[in-house]
Structures are given as structure tokens and as C-alpha cells.
């Protein structure tokens, strides 16, 4: 897996299907600057869904100013972690879920990778479902005859029509891979950014400023819960694929640039939209209930028809932008799991799974908010803990010169499993799942087993603080094994630093 290719930079071919999978990207194919990461992250975080996320944070029981502070703080903290983990991309040329083999071992890595894959697919199910229902609502409003029922709601054929179209577009771009994604996301960033600014200008008059101060301040524990909810909604779900888009940068790329542009690309759009959502919800209590059931429809109802039409199309485009990057990374996750297909071939598997998930979300789930928050909390327990362990393992990987042999099989430089990381992840995951609750009745049966009935309704249970507790516990346990007890279950590699890597700023 060691990269020995010559340092000759050839121009990228956007129209060709990307051939790299979970191998290190050769130096000859590396190019660009950290600033190129900004449009990738910005384009699919500038979705109107960000307004609904602000409404959700306000809904935990905070005042308007507390909700804004908690949301922005949660976004910054979690997005910075994404940026830090993205640094592993240019240092090794590996996708994030392949690089984590260095910490968990070649086969041990399959456990966190499986949950990372579930997280990716879950997000894509959510985004593609929202894109489909948004497009279907547009058809129902413009042509109610064939596409709306007696109550004016979109019919099943309208939803299915948009679902197929959205899925096919997302999969097609994802198949072409990295260079196509960079080009497409850049244009989407400009389009969605401009239209979102116009949207904000049209929605601000709907804010009932005289009612914003009516909500009382929440307790410190509730505030922490708001921060954690914000972290699970935005940053923690991205921890496992930050390096996927940074690995094509030259290996000598400054770490600070990767962290800053990744963090800024995520935080800027979602923070602005969060503030708008909080102000809207603080002035209109009914908006929170409406957003829980239909997070996009509740907001587009505020728009006049002449702007509703083009903006709905832009909403669909922004959601597709997010789906594209997720489908790309979920394909890499399947390869990291050892699925014996090509990167492009993994899209077939993803299409089947996403279709099944979308069916549940569209036709079986009683509340979008309940299912969405329940899914985020469960996956965030594993993802947050995995990210914390990988972050600490960066110290070890840096000392070993970012040696990509660490991600190989046992006997080739790596390990089948590193028990220090796996035990830390397993114990912390059990603790986290035992301390979180779920508003989805099906998922509630498998979580909260460490809480009493009264505790489930208390501070820890109601705010899902178990996500943060698990993350801290797992990282602390791994740090104790690795840096205090100095236990390092390693393979056949020799600690070394190549002259070129020794010069890399980290």
C-alpha cells in the first residue's frame, strides 16, 4: 500500500470514472489547495434543512439566544473534529475509513466501518427522501390534477417519480467520482448560496420579533443537550469521511488549511440557517410542530408562488449535492468492509438499501423528527467514539511517519485487530447506548438500558448526553492504554520517518 509513484502531476480527467478505491492516491494524481474543500462542504450544508435544524435545537427547551449559542458552539466543535480528521487524507492518500485500519486493525476496523456505512446510508435516505417529497410537493402545487389527492397532498406516484429521478442523478455523479464531484459541487455552491440569501431576505419579515424573548432560559444541562444535539445533526455524522475529499491534495499540504476550510465550509451555511430557524420558531410555536412532520414544507409555505417554484428546485439540487458526496463515501465504506466489487459497483448495493430506507421514512414513520433524531443519536454514539479514538491515534501515526503500511493486513505491516482501540470503542459504545433514549418506539427498545424510567425523562435521557459521555470515555480509555500504559499492539512495521514525510507540517 506504500505510495512509490513518481511526482508528476497530470491534468485531471473529469469525464472519466475514478479508478482509485481504498488504495493510497498516487502523488502523480494529487493536486489542488485546501480552499477547494470549501465548496464541497458548503454546497451540501447550505440546504434549507439547516433552518429546521435550528428549530429542533430551540425545541429542546432553550431561550432564543441560548439555542443560537448552543447550536453554533455544537457546529463549530464537531466540524473542527471533521477538519482535524480530514488531515489524514493528504498525509496518507487514504479514505478515512481505510486509514482507521491503522487504529483498529485490518479486520477490527470492520466494526466501526459498518456503523459508519449505516450512518452514511441513513443520511442519504433522509436527504433523498426530503428531495423526493419536495419535488413531489411542487408537482402537486403546479398540477394538482394528476399529482395531488383530495387534500392537496402529493400522491404516491409523484413521490416515486421524483425519488427515482433524484436517486439516478445522485448515483450517476457519485460513480464518476472525485473530480466530477468537485466540479459539480462548485457550481451547486454558487447556485444554492445565492438563492438561499434571497430566501433569507424573504423569510425574515415572517419573524415575530416581539415574541422572541418569550421563551425562558433552559438549565445548564439543557444547554449542553442543545450543544450535543447540534453536534449529532451536523459534525459527528461527517467524521468518517472528511479525508475522502482531502486525500487528493498534495501530501505536504498544511494541516491548518485543511482544518480551516473544512470547518468553515460546514459551519458558515448551517450557522446562518440555524439562527434563522431559531428566530422563526421563537416567534411562532406552531412552526416547530409543523417542521417536525415536514421540515421543508413548513418553511416553503412561507414563500410566494413565483419564488416557491425556483427555490424548490434549488432545494432539491442542494439535497442531491449532499446525497452525491454521501453515496461516494458510502461506496468507499463498502470497499473498506471488504465487499468484493468495484467502487462504481457499490452503487448498486447502495441503491437497494436506500430504496428500502426511503420506503420506511416515506410510508411507515409517523414523524420525521422522531425517526431523524433517533437515528442520529444511535449512530452518533459509535461515530463520535470512533472519531475520538482515531483523533488520538493520529499522534501515534504521525510518530510513525504516516506509514500507510499500518492499514495493511497482519504480516504486511498492520494488524488484524488492535485490542486497545476495539475494547475502548466497545465499552464506550455500550455505555453510550445505555445512556441515550429514542423517541422512535422501535429503536427505543434497544437503548436506555442503563437508565431508570425516571432518568430517561431527566437531564441525561432527554438530552442524549450519552453521546458525549461515550465519546469522552472511549477516547480517555484509548489514551490510557496507549500513552499511559504504553501498550501498542503493532504489526511488523518498523517505526520510521521518511525524509520527505519528516518535513510535512502537521
CSV table of C-alpha atoms in Angstrom, one decimal:
chain,number,residue,atom,x,y,z
A,1,UNK,CA,0.0,0.0,0.0
A,2,UNK,CA,3.1,2.2,0.1
A,3,UNK,CA,3.0,5.0,-2.5
A,4,UNK,CA,6.0,4.9,-4.8
A,5,UNK,CA,4.7,6.6,-7.8
A,6,UNK,CA,6.7,9.5,-9.5
A,7,UNK,CA,5.8,13.0,-8.6
A,8,UNK,CA,4.5,14.0,-12.0
A,9,UNK,CA,1.2,16.0,-12.0
A,10,UNK,CA,-1.1,15.2,-14.9
A,11,UNK,CA,-4.3,17.2,-15.6
A,12,UNK,CA,-7.4,15.7,-14.1
A,13,UNK,CA,-9.9,14.0,-16.4
A,14,UNK,CA,-13.4,15.0,-15.2
A,15,UNK,CA,-15.3,12.8,-17.7
A,16,UNK,CA,-13.5,9.6,-16.7
A,17,UNK,CA,-14.7,7.3,-14.0
A,18,UNK,CA,-12.4,7.5,-11.0
A,19,UNK,CA,-10.2,4.4,-10.7
A,20,UNK,CA,-8.9,4.9,-7.1
A,21,UNK,CA,-10.7,3.0,-4.4
A,22,UNK,CA,-9.3,2.4,-0.9
A,23,UNK,CA,-5.7,2.5,-2.2
A,24,UNK,CA,-3.4,5.5,-1.4
A,25,UNK,CA,-3.8,8.1,-4.1
A,26,UNK,CA,-0.5,8.3,-6.0
A,27,UNK,CA,1.4,11.5,-5.8
A,28,UNK,CA,1.1,11.9,-9.5
A,29,UNK,CA,-2.6,12.4,-9.2
A,30,UNK,CA,-2.5,14.8,-6.3
A,31,UNK,CA,-3.3,18.5,-6.9
A,32,UNK,CA,-5.2,21.5,-5.6
A,33,UNK,CA,-5.3,23.6,-2.4
A,34,UNK,CA,-7.2,23.3,0.8
A,35,UNK,CA,-9.5,26.1,-0.4
A,36,UNK,CA,-11.0,23.6,-2.9
A,37,UNK,CA,-12.6,21.8,0.1
A,38,UNK,CA,-14.8,24.8,0.9
A,39,UNK,CA,-17.4,24.4,-1.9
A,40,UNK,CA,-17.6,20.6,-1.4
A,41,UNK,CA,-18.7,21.1,2.2
A,42,UNK,CA,-20.6,24.3,1.7
A,43,UNK,CA,-22.7,23.1,-1.2
A,44,UNK,CA,-24.5,20.4,0.7
A,45,UNK,CA,-24.7,22.1,4.0
A,46,UNK,CA,-26.5,25.2,2.6
A,47,UNK,CA,-29.7,23.3,2.4
A,48,UNK,CA,-33.0,24.8,3.8
A,49,UNK,CA,-32.9,21.8,6.1
A,50,UNK,CA,-30.5,23.9,8.2
A,51,UNK,CA,-33.4,26.1,9.2
A,52,UNK,CA,-35.3,23.1,10.5
A,53,UNK,CA,-32.2,22.0,12.5
A,54,UNK,CA,-32.3,25.4,14.2
A,55,UNK,CA,-35.9,24.8,15.1
A,56,UNK,CA,-35.0,21.4,16.6
A,57,UNK,CA,-32.3,22.9,18.8
A,58,UNK,CA,-34.7,25.6,20.0
A,59,UNK,CA,-37.2,22.8,20.7
A,60,UNK,CA,-35.1,21.2,23.4
A,61,UNK,CA,-36.3,23.9,25.9
A,62,UNK,CA,-33.9,26.8,25.4
A,63,UNK,CA,-34.4,30.5,25.0
A,64,UNK,CA,-33.6,32.0,21.6
A,65,UNK,CA,-30.2,33.3,22.5
A,66,UNK,CA,-29.3,30.0,24.2
A,67,UNK,CA,-30.4,28.0,21.2
A,68,UNK,CA,-28.3,30.1,18.9
A,69,UNK,CA,-25.2,29.9,21.1
A,70,UNK,CA,-25.7,26.1,21.7
A,71,UNK,CA,-26.2,25.4,18.0
A,72,UNK,CA,-23.2,27.4,16.8
A,73,UNK,CA,-21.0,26.0,19.5
A,74,UNK,CA,-22.0,22.5,18.7
A,75,UNK,CA,-21.5,23.1,15.0
A,76,UNK,CA,-18.0,24.6,15.5
A,77,UNK,CA,-16.8,21.8,17.9
A,78,UNK,CA,-18.0,18.9,15.8
A,79,UNK,CA,-16.9,20.5,12.4
A,80,UNK,CA,-13.5,21.2,13.8
A,81,UNK,CA,-13.1,17.5,14.6
A,82,UNK,CA,-14.1,16.7,11.0
A,83,UNK,CA,-11.4,19.1,9.8
A,84,UNK,CA,-8.7,17.6,12.0
A,85,UNK,CA,-9.5,14.1,10.9
A,86,UNK,CA,-9.5,15.2,7.3
A,87,UNK,CA,-5.8,16.0,7.6
A,88,UNK,CA,-5.2,12.2,7.4
A,89,UNK,CA,-6.3,12.4,3.8
A,90,UNK,CA,-3.4,14.3,2.3
A,91,UNK,CA,-0.9,12.7,4.7
A,92,UNK,CA,-1.7,9.1,3.6
A,93,UNK,CA,-3.8,9.4,0.4
A,94,UNK,CA,-6.3,7.0,2.0
A,95,UNK,CA,-10.1,7.4,2.6
A,96,UNK,CA,-10.9,7.9,6.2
A,97,UNK,CA,-12.4,4.5,6.8
A,98,UNK,CA,-9.3,2.8,5.3
A,99,UNK,CA,-7.0,4.9,7.4
A,100,UNK,CA,-8.9,3.9,10.6
A,101,UNK,CA,-7.5,0.4,10.0
A,102,UNK,CA,-4.3,1.9,11.5
A,103,UNK,CA,-6.1,2.3,14.8
A,104,UNK,CA,-8.5,-0.7,14.8
A,105,UNK,CA,-6.6,-3.2,12.7
A,106,UNK,CA,-7.4,-4.6,9.2
A,107,UNK,CA,-10.4,-6.7,10.3
A,108,UNK,CA,-11.1,-4.9,13.6
A,109,UNK,CA,-11.9,-1.8,11.5
A,110,UNK,CA,-14.9,-3.5,10.0
A,111,UNK,CA,-16.9,-3.0,13.2
A,112,UNK,CA,-16.8,0.9,13.2
A,113,UNK,CA,-16.8,0.9,9.4
A,114,UNK,CA,-20.1,-1.0,9.4
A,115,UNK,CA,-21.7,1.6,11.6
A,116,UNK,CA,-20.1,4.4,9.5
A,117,UNK,CA,-21.7,2.9,6.5
A,118,UNK,CA,-25.1,2.8,8.2
A,119,UNK,CA,-24.6,6.5,9.1
A,120,UNK,CA,-23.9,7.3,5.5
A,121,UNK,CA,-26.8,5.4,4.1
A,122,UNK,CA,-29.1,6.8,6.8
A,123,UNK,CA,-28.2,10.3,5.9
A,124,UNK,CA,-28.7,9.6,2.2
A,125,UNK,CA,-32.1,8.0,2.9
A,126,UNK,CA,-33.1,11.1,4.7
A,127,UNK,CA,-31.8,13.6,2.1
A,128,UNK,CA,-33.1,11.7,-0.9
A,129,UNK,CA,-36.5,11.3,0.8
A,130,UNK,CA,-36.6,15.1,1.5
A,131,UNK,CA,-35.6,15.8,-2.1
A,132,UNK,CA,-38.3,13.5,-3.4
A,133,UNK,CA,-41.1,14.9,-1.2
A,134,UNK,CA,-40.0,18.5,-2.0
A,135,UNK,CA,-40.2,17.8,-5.8
A,136,UNK,CA,-43.5,16.0,-5.4
A,137,UNK,CA,-45.0,18.9,-3.4
A,138,UNK,CA,-44.0,21.2,-6.3
A,139,UNK,CA,-45.8,19.0,-8.8
A,140,UNK,CA,-48.8,18.8,-6.5
A,141,UNK,CA,-49.0,22.6,-6.3
A,142,UNK,CA,-48.5,23.2,-10.0
A,143,UNK,CA,-50.5,20.3,-11.5
A,144,UNK,CA,-52.9,19.1,-8.7
A,145,UNK,CA,-55.0,17.0,-11.1
A,146,UNK,CA,-52.6,14.1,-11.6
A,147,UNK,CA,-50.2,14.8,-8.7
A,148,UNK,CA,-52.4,15.8,-5.7
A,149,UNK,CA,-55.0,14.0,-3.7
A,150,UNK,CA,-58.3,15.4,-2.3
A,151,UNK,CA,-56.4,17.2,0.5
A,152,UNK,CA,-53.9,18.8,-1.8
A,153,UNK,CA,-51.1,16.5,-0.7
A,154,UNK,CA,-48.6,14.9,-3.2
A,155,UNK,CA,-49.7,11.5,-4.4
A,156,UNK,CA,-47.6,8.3,-4.2
A,157,UNK,CA,-46.8,8.3,-8.0
A,158,UNK,CA,-45.5,11.9,-7.7
A,159,UNK,CA,-43.2,11.0,-4.8
A,160,UNK,CA,-42.0,7.8,-6.6
A,161,UNK,CA,-41.3,9.7,-9.8
A,162,UNK,CA,-39.1,12.3,-8.0
A,163,UNK,CA,-37.4,9.6,-5.9
A,164,UNK,CA,-36.3,7.7,-9.0
A,165,UNK,CA,-35.0,10.8,-10.7
A,166,UNK,CA,-33.1,12.1,-7.6
A,167,UNK,CA,-31.6,8.7,-6.9
A,168,UNK,CA,-30.4,8.2,-10.5
A,169,UNK,CA,-28.8,11.7,-10.7
A,170,UNK,CA,-27.0,11.2,-7.3
A,171,UNK,CA,-25.7,7.8,-8.2
A,172,UNK,CA,-24.5,8.8,-11.7
A,173,UNK,CA,-22.3,11.6,-10.4
A,174,UNK,CA,-21.1,9.5,-7.5
A,175,UNK,CA,-20.0,6.8,-9.9
A,176,UNK,CA,-17.8,9.2,-11.8
A,177,UNK,CA,-16.1,10.1,-8.6
A,178,UNK,CA,-13.8,12.7,-7.1
A,179,UNK,CA,-13.1,15.1,-10.0
A,180,UNK,CA,-16.7,15.1,-11.2
A,181,UNK,CA,-17.9,15.7,-7.6
A,182,UNK,CA,-15.6,18.7,-7.2
A,183,UNK,CA,-16.8,20.3,-10.4
A,184,UNK,CA,-20.5,19.7,-9.8
A,185,UNK,CA,-20.4,20.8,-6.1
A,186,UNK,CA,-18.6,24.1,-7.0
A,187,UNK,CA,-21.4,25.2,-9.3
A,188,UNK,CA,-24.1,24.0,-6.8
A,189,UNK,CA,-22.4,26.0,-4.1
A,190,UNK,CA,-22.8,29.2,-6.1
A,191,UNK,CA,-26.4,28.5,-7.1
A,192,UNK,CA,-27.6,27.4,-3.7
A,193,UNK,CA,-25.7,30.2,-1.9
A,194,UNK,CA,-27.3,33.0,-3.9
A,195,UNK,CA,-30.8,31.5,-3.8
A,196,UNK,CA,-30.5,30.9,0.0
A,197,UNK,CA,-29.6,34.6,0.5
A,198,UNK,CA,-32.7,35.6,-1.4
A,199,UNK,CA,-34.7,33.1,0.7
A,200,UNK,CA,-33.5,34.5,3.9
A,201,UNK,CA,-34.5,38.0,2.8
A,202,UNK,CA,-38.0,36.8,2.0
A,203,UNK,CA,-38.4,34.9,5.3
A,204,UNK,CA,-37.1,37.5,7.7
A,205,UNK,CA,-40.3,39.5,7.5
A,206,UNK,CA,-42.1,36.5,8.9
A,207,UNK,CA,-40.1,36.6,12.1
A,208,UNK,CA,-42.3,37.8,15.0
A,209,UNK,CA,-39.7,39.8,16.8
A,210,UNK,CA,-41.9,40.8,19.7
A,211,UNK,CA,-42.3,37.2,20.8
A,212,UNK,CA,-38.7,36.1,20.5
A,213,UNK,CA,-37.9,36.8,24.2
A,214,UNK,CA,-40.9,34.9,25.5
A,215,UNK,CA,-39.2,31.6,25.9
A,216,UNK,CA,-37.5,31.2,29.3
A,217,UNK,CA,-33.8,30.2,29.7
A,218,UNK,CA,-33.1,26.5,29.9
A,219,UNK,CA,-30.9,24.9,32.5
A,220,UNK,CA,-27.2,24.3,32.0
A,221,UNK,CA,-27.9,20.6,31.4
A,222,UNK,CA,-30.5,21.5,28.8
A,223,UNK,CA,-28.0,23.9,27.1
A,224,UNK,CA,-25.4,21.1,27.0
A,225,UNK,CA,-28.1,18.9,25.5
A,226,UNK,CA,-28.7,21.5,22.8
A,227,UNK,CA,-24.9,21.5,22.0
A,228,UNK,CA,-24.9,17.8,21.8
A,229,UNK,CA,-27.9,17.7,19.5
A,230,UNK,CA,-26.3,20.2,17.2
A,231,UNK,CA,-23.1,18.1,17.1
A,232,UNK,CA,-25.0,15.0,16.2
A,233,UNK,CA,-27.0,16.8,13.5
A,234,UNK,CA,-24.0,18.3,11.7
A,235,UNK,CA,-20.5,17.3,12.6
A,236,UNK,CA,-20.4,13.9,14.1
A,237,UNK,CA,-22.0,12.3,11.1
A,238,UNK,CA,-19.2,13.5,8.9
A,239,UNK,CA,-16.3,12.3,11.0
A,240,UNK,CA,-15.8,9.1,9.0
A,241,UNK,CA,-15.4,10.7,5.5
A,242,UNK,CA,-13.6,14.0,5.9
A,243,UNK,CA,-10.4,12.6,4.5
A,244,UNK,CA,-12.2,11.2,1.4
A,245,UNK,CA,-12.2,14.6,-0.3
A,246,UNK,CA,-8.9,15.8,1.1
A,247,UNK,CA,-6.8,12.8,0.0
A,248,UNK,CA,-6.2,14.2,-3.5
A,249,UNK,CA,-4.3,17.2,-2.0
A,250,UNK,CA,-0.5,17.0,-2.1
A,251,UNK,CA,0.9,15.2,1.0
A,252,UNK,CA,2.7,18.4,2.1
A,253,UNK,CA,-0.5,20.4,2.3
A,254,UNK,CA,-0.6,22.5,5.5
A,255,UNK,CA,-2.8,20.9,8.2
A,256,UNK,CA,-4.2,24.3,9.2
A,257,UNK,CA,-5.6,25.0,5.8
A,258,UNK,CA,-7.4,21.6,5.6
A,259,UNK,CA,-8.9,22.1,9.1
A,260,UNK,CA,-9.9,25.7,8.5
A,261,UNK,CA,-11.5,25.3,5.0
A,262,UNK,CA,-13.3,22.1,6.0
A,263,UNK,CA,-14.7,23.7,9.2
A,264,UNK,CA,-15.6,27.0,7.6
A,265,UNK,CA,-17.4,25.2,4.7
A,266,UNK,CA,-19.5,23.3,7.1
A,267,UNK,CA,-20.2,25.9,9.8
A,268,UNK,CA,-20.9,29.0,7.7
A,269,UNK,CA,-24.1,27.9,6.0
A,270,UNK,CA,-25.5,25.8,8.8
A,271,UNK,CA,-24.9,28.6,11.5
A,272,UNK,CA,-26.6,31.3,9.4
A,273,UNK,CA,-29.6,29.0,8.7
A,274,UNK,CA,-29.7,27.8,12.4
A,275,UNK,CA,-30.1,31.5,13.6
A,276,UNK,CA,-32.9,32.0,11.1
A,277,UNK,CA,-34.7,28.8,12.3
A,278,UNK,CA,-34.4,29.7,16.0
A,279,UNK,CA,-35.8,33.2,15.4
A,280,UNK,CA,-38.7,31.8,13.4
A,281,UNK,CA,-39.5,29.2,16.0
A,282,UNK,CA,-39.1,31.6,18.9
A,283,UNK,CA,-41.8,33.8,17.4
A,284,UNK,CA,-44.1,31.1,16.2
A,285,UNK,CA,-44.5,28.0,18.4
A,286,UNK,CA,-46.6,26.2,15.8
A,287,UNK,CA,-43.7,26.2,13.3
A,288,UNK,CA,-41.8,23.7,15.4
A,289,UNK,CA,-44.6,21.2,15.3
A,290,UNK,CA,-45.0,21.7,11.6
A,291,UNK,CA,-41.3,21.3,10.9
A,292,UNK,CA,-41.2,18.1,12.9
A,293,UNK,CA,-43.5,16.5,10.5
A,294,UNK,CA,-42.4,18.2,7.3
A,295,UNK,CA,-39.2,20.2,7.8
A,296,UNK,CA,-39.1,21.7,4.3
A,297,UNK,CA,-42.8,22.1,3.5
A,298,UNK,CA,-43.3,24.0,6.7
A,299,UNK,CA,-40.8,26.6,5.5
A,300,UNK,CA,-41.6,26.8,1.8
A,301,UNK,CA,-45.2,27.5,2.7
A,302,UNK,CA,-44.0,31.0,3.8
A,303,UNK,CA,-42.9,31.8,0.2
A,304,UNK,CA,-45.0,33.3,-2.6
A,305,UNK,CA,-45.6,31.0,-5.6
A,306,UNK,CA,-43.3,32.9,-8.0
A,307,UNK,CA,-40.3,32.2,-5.7
A,308,UNK,CA,-41.5,28.9,-4.4
A,309,UNK,CA,-41.1,27.2,-7.8
A,310,UNK,CA,-37.4,28.0,-8.5
A,311,UNK,CA,-36.5,27.7,-4.8
A,312,UNK,CA,-38.0,24.3,-4.5
A,313,UNK,CA,-35.9,23.2,-7.5
A,314,UNK,CA,-32.8,24.6,-5.7
A,315,UNK,CA,-33.7,22.8,-2.5
A,316,UNK,CA,-33.8,19.5,-4.5
A,317,UNK,CA,-30.4,20.4,-6.0
A,318,UNK,CA,-28.9,21.1,-2.6
A,319,UNK,CA,-30.2,17.9,-1.2
A,320,UNK,CA,-28.9,16.0,-4.2
A,321,UNK,CA,-25.5,17.6,-3.7
A,322,UNK,CA,-25.4,16.1,-0.2
A,323,UNK,CA,-26.6,12.8,-1.4
A,324,UNK,CA,-23.8,12.6,-4.1
A,325,UNK,CA,-21.0,13.0,-1.6
A,326,UNK,CA,-22.5,10.6,0.8
A,327,UNK,CA,-23.1,8.0,-1.9
A,328,UNK,CA,-19.4,8.4,-2.9
A,329,UNK,CA,-18.2,7.9,0.6
A,330,UNK,CA,-20.6,5.0,1.4
A,331,UNK,CA,-19.1,3.2,-1.6
A,332,UNK,CA,-15.7,3.6,-0.2
A,333,UNK,CA,-17.0,2.3,3.1
A,334,UNK,CA,-18.2,-0.9,1.5
A,335,UNK,CA,-14.8,-1.3,-0.1
A,336,UNK,CA,-13.2,-0.8,3.4
A,337,UNK,CA,-15.5,-3.5,4.7
A,338,UNK,CA,-14.0,-5.9,2.1
A,339,UNK,CA,-17.0,-6.1,-0.3
A,340,UNK,CA,-15.5,-7.7,-3.5
A,341,UNK,CA,-16.9,-5.2,-6.0
A,342,UNK,CA,-15.5,-2.1,-7.8
A,343,UNK,CA,-16.1,1.4,-6.3
A,344,UNK,CA,-18.6,2.1,-9.1
A,345,UNK,CA,-20.3,-1.3,-8.4
A,346,UNK,CA,-21.0,-0.5,-4.8
A,347,UNK,CA,-23.7,2.0,-6.0
A,348,UNK,CA,-26.0,-0.9,-6.9
A,349,UNK,CA,-25.9,-2.1,-3.3
A,350,UNK,CA,-26.5,1.4,-2.0
A,351,UNK,CA,-29.4,1.9,-4.4
A,352,UNK,CA,-31.2,-1.1,-3.0
A,353,UNK,CA,-30.6,-0.2,0.7
A,354,UNK,CA,-31.5,3.4,0.2
A,355,UNK,CA,-34.7,2.5,-1.5
A,356,UNK,CA,-35.7,0.3,1.4
A,357,UNK,CA,-34.9,3.0,3.9
A,358,UNK,CA,-36.8,5.6,2.0
A,359,UNK,CA,-39.8,3.4,1.9
A,360,UNK,CA,-39.8,3.3,5.7
A,361,UNK,CA,-39.3,7.0,6.1
A,362,UNK,CA,-41.9,7.9,3.5
A,363,UNK,CA,-44.7,5.5,4.3
A,364,UNK,CA,-44.2,3.9,7.8
A,365,UNK,CA,-42.6,6.5,10.1
A,366,UNK,CA,-45.2,8.7,11.9
A,367,UNK,CA,-42.8,11.6,12.4
A,368,UNK,CA,-39.8,12.7,10.5
A,369,UNK,CA,-38.3,14.4,13.6
A,370,UNK,CA,-38.7,11.3,15.8
A,371,UNK,CA,-37.0,9.0,13.3
A,372,UNK,CA,-34.3,11.5,12.3
A,373,UNK,CA,-33.3,12.3,15.9
A,374,UNK,CA,-33.4,8.7,16.9
A,375,UNK,CA,-31.2,7.6,14.1
A,376,UNK,CA,-28.7,10.4,14.7
A,377,UNK,CA,-28.4,9.6,18.4
A,378,UNK,CA,-27.7,5.9,17.9
A,379,UNK,CA,-25.2,6.3,15.1
A,380,UNK,CA,-23.5,9.3,16.8
A,381,UNK,CA,-22.6,7.1,19.8
A,382,UNK,CA,-20.4,4.9,17.6
A,383,UNK,CA,-19.2,7.6,15.2
A,384,UNK,CA,-18.2,10.0,17.9
A,385,UNK,CA,-16.3,7.4,19.9
A,386,UNK,CA,-14.6,6.2,16.7
A,387,UNK,CA,-13.6,9.7,15.8
A,388,UNK,CA,-12.2,10.4,19.3
A,389,UNK,CA,-10.1,7.2,19.1
A,390,UNK,CA,-8.9,8.0,15.6
A,391,UNK,CA,-8.0,11.5,16.6
A,392,UNK,CA,-5.8,10.3,19.4
A,393,UNK,CA,-4.2,7.7,17.2
A,394,UNK,CA,-3.1,10.4,14.8
A,395,UNK,CA,-0.4,11.1,17.4
A,396,UNK,CA,0.9,7.6,17.0
A,397,UNK,CA,0.5,7.6,13.2
A,398,UNK,CA,2.5,10.9,13.0
A,399,UNK,CA,5.3,9.5,15.1
A,400,UNK,CA,5.5,6.6,12.6
A,401,UNK,CA,5.7,8.9,9.6
A,402,UNK,CA,2.1,8.4,8.5
A,403,UNK,CA,3.1,4.9,7.3
A,404,UNK,CA,0.3,3.6,5.1
A,405,UNK,CA,1.5,0.0,5.8
A,406,UNK,CA,-0.3,0.3,9.1
A,407,UNK,CA,-3.5,-0.1,7.2
A,408,UNK,CA,-2.5,-3.4,5.7
A,409,UNK,CA,-3.2,-6.9,6.8
A,410,UNK,CA,-1.3,-8.7,9.6
A,411,UNK,CA,2.2,-9.7,8.3
A,412,UNK,CA,2.2,-6.9,5.8
A,413,UNK,CA,2.7,-4.0,8.2
A,414,UNK,CA,-0.6,-3.9,10.1
A,415,UNK,CA,-2.6,-5.9,12.5
A,416,UNK,CA,-5.8,-8.0,12.2
A,417,UNK,CA,-7.2,-6.1,15.2
A,418,UNK,CA,-5.8,-3.7,17.8
A,419,UNK,CA,-7.5,-4.7,21.0
A,420,UNK,CA,-6.7,-1.3,22.8
A,421,UNK,CA,-8.9,0.6,20.2
A,422,UNK,CA,-11.5,-2.1,19.9
A,423,UNK,CA,-12.1,-2.5,23.6
A,424,UNK,CA,-12.2,1.2,24.1
A,425,UNK,CA,-14.8,1.5,21.3
A,426,UNK,CA,-16.9,-1.4,22.5
A,427,UNK,CA,-17.1,-0.4,26.1
A,428,UNK,CA,-17.8,3.2,25.3
A,429,UNK,CA,-20.5,2.2,22.8
A,430,UNK,CA,-22.3,0.1,25.4
A,431,UNK,CA,-22.1,3.0,27.9
A,432,UNK,CA,-23.4,5.4,25.3
A,433,UNK,CA,-26.3,3.3,24.0
A,434,UNK,CA,-27.3,2.7,27.6
A,435,UNK,CA,-27.5,6.4,28.3
A,436,UNK,CA,-29.4,7.6,25.3
A,437,UNK,CA,-33.1,7.5,24.6
A,438,UNK,CA,-35.1,7.4,21.5
A,439,UNK,CA,-38.5,8.9,20.5
A,440,UNK,CA,-38.9,6.2,17.9
A,441,UNK,CA,-40.8,3.3,19.5
A,442,UNK,CA,-38.9,0.7,17.6
A,443,UNK,CA,-35.4,2.0,18.4
A,444,UNK,CA,-36.3,2.8,22.0
A,445,UNK,CA,-36.3,-0.9,22.8
A,446,UNK,CA,-32.6,-1.2,22.3
A,447,UNK,CA,-31.3,1.9,24.1
A,448,UNK,CA,-31.5,3.5,27.5
A,449,UNK,CA,-30.9,0.2,29.4
A,450,UNK,CA,-28.6,1.9,31.9
A,451,UNK,CA,-31.3,4.5,32.8
A,452,UNK,CA,-34.3,4.1,35.1
A,453,UNK,CA,-37.7,5.2,33.9
A,454,UNK,CA,-37.4,8.5,35.7
A,455,UNK,CA,-33.9,9.0,34.5
A,456,UNK,CA,-35.0,8.6,30.9
A,457,UNK,CA,-37.2,11.6,31.3
A,458,UNK,CA,-34.4,13.5,33.2
A,459,UNK,CA,-31.5,15.6,32.0
A,460,UNK,CA,-29.3,12.7,30.7
A,461,UNK,CA,-32.0,10.9,28.9
A,462,UNK,CA,-33.8,13.8,27.4
A,463,UNK,CA,-30.7,15.5,26.0
A,464,UNK,CA,-28.9,12.3,24.9
A,465,UNK,CA,-25.9,13.4,26.8
A,466,UNK,CA,-24.7,9.8,26.5
A,467,UNK,CA,-23.3,10.6,23.0
A,468,UNK,CA,-20.7,12.9,24.5
A,469,UNK,CA,-20.1,10.7,27.5
A,470,UNK,CA,-19.3,7.8,25.2
A,471,UNK,CA,-17.0,9.9,23.1
A,472,UNK,CA,-15.0,11.1,26.1
A,473,UNK,CA,-15.0,7.7,27.7
A,474,UNK,CA,-13.7,5.9,24.6
A,475,UNK,CA,-11.0,8.5,23.9
A,476,UNK,CA,-9.9,8.5,27.5
A,477,UNK,CA,-9.7,4.7,27.7
A,478,UNK,CA,-7.6,4.5,24.5
A,479,UNK,CA,-5.3,7.3,25.6
A,480,UNK,CA,-4.8,5.5,28.9
A,481,UNK,CA,-3.9,2.2,27.1
A,482,UNK,CA,-1.7,3.9,24.5
A,483,UNK,CA,0.1,6.8,26.2
A,484,UNK,CA,-0.1,6.0,29.9
A,485,UNK,CA,0.4,2.2,29.9
A,486,UNK,CA,2.2,2.5,26.6
A,487,UNK,CA,0.5,-0.6,25.2
A,488,UNK,CA,0.9,-0.6,21.4
A,489,UNK,CA,-0.4,-3.7,19.7
A,490,UNK,CA,1.6,-3.3,16.4
A,491,UNK,CA,2.4,-5.3,13.4
A,492,UNK,CA,5.6,-5.9,11.6
A,493,UNK,CA,6.3,-2.3,10.7
A,494,UNK,CA,9.4,-0.5,12.0
A,495,UNK,CA,9.0,2.9,13.5
A,496,UNK,CA,10.4,5.2,10.8
A,497,UNK,CA,10.0,8.6,9.3
A,498,UNK,CA,10.9,9.0,5.7
A,499,UNK,CA,12.8,12.2,4.9
A,500,UNK,CA,10.0,13.6,2.8
A,501,UNK,CA,7.4,12.9,5.4
A,502,UNK,CA,9.5,14.3,8.2
A,503,UNK,CA,9.2,17.7,6.6
A,504,UNK,CA,5.4,17.7,6.5
A,505,UNK,CA,3.8,20.2,8.8
A,506,UNK,CA,1.1,18.6,11.0
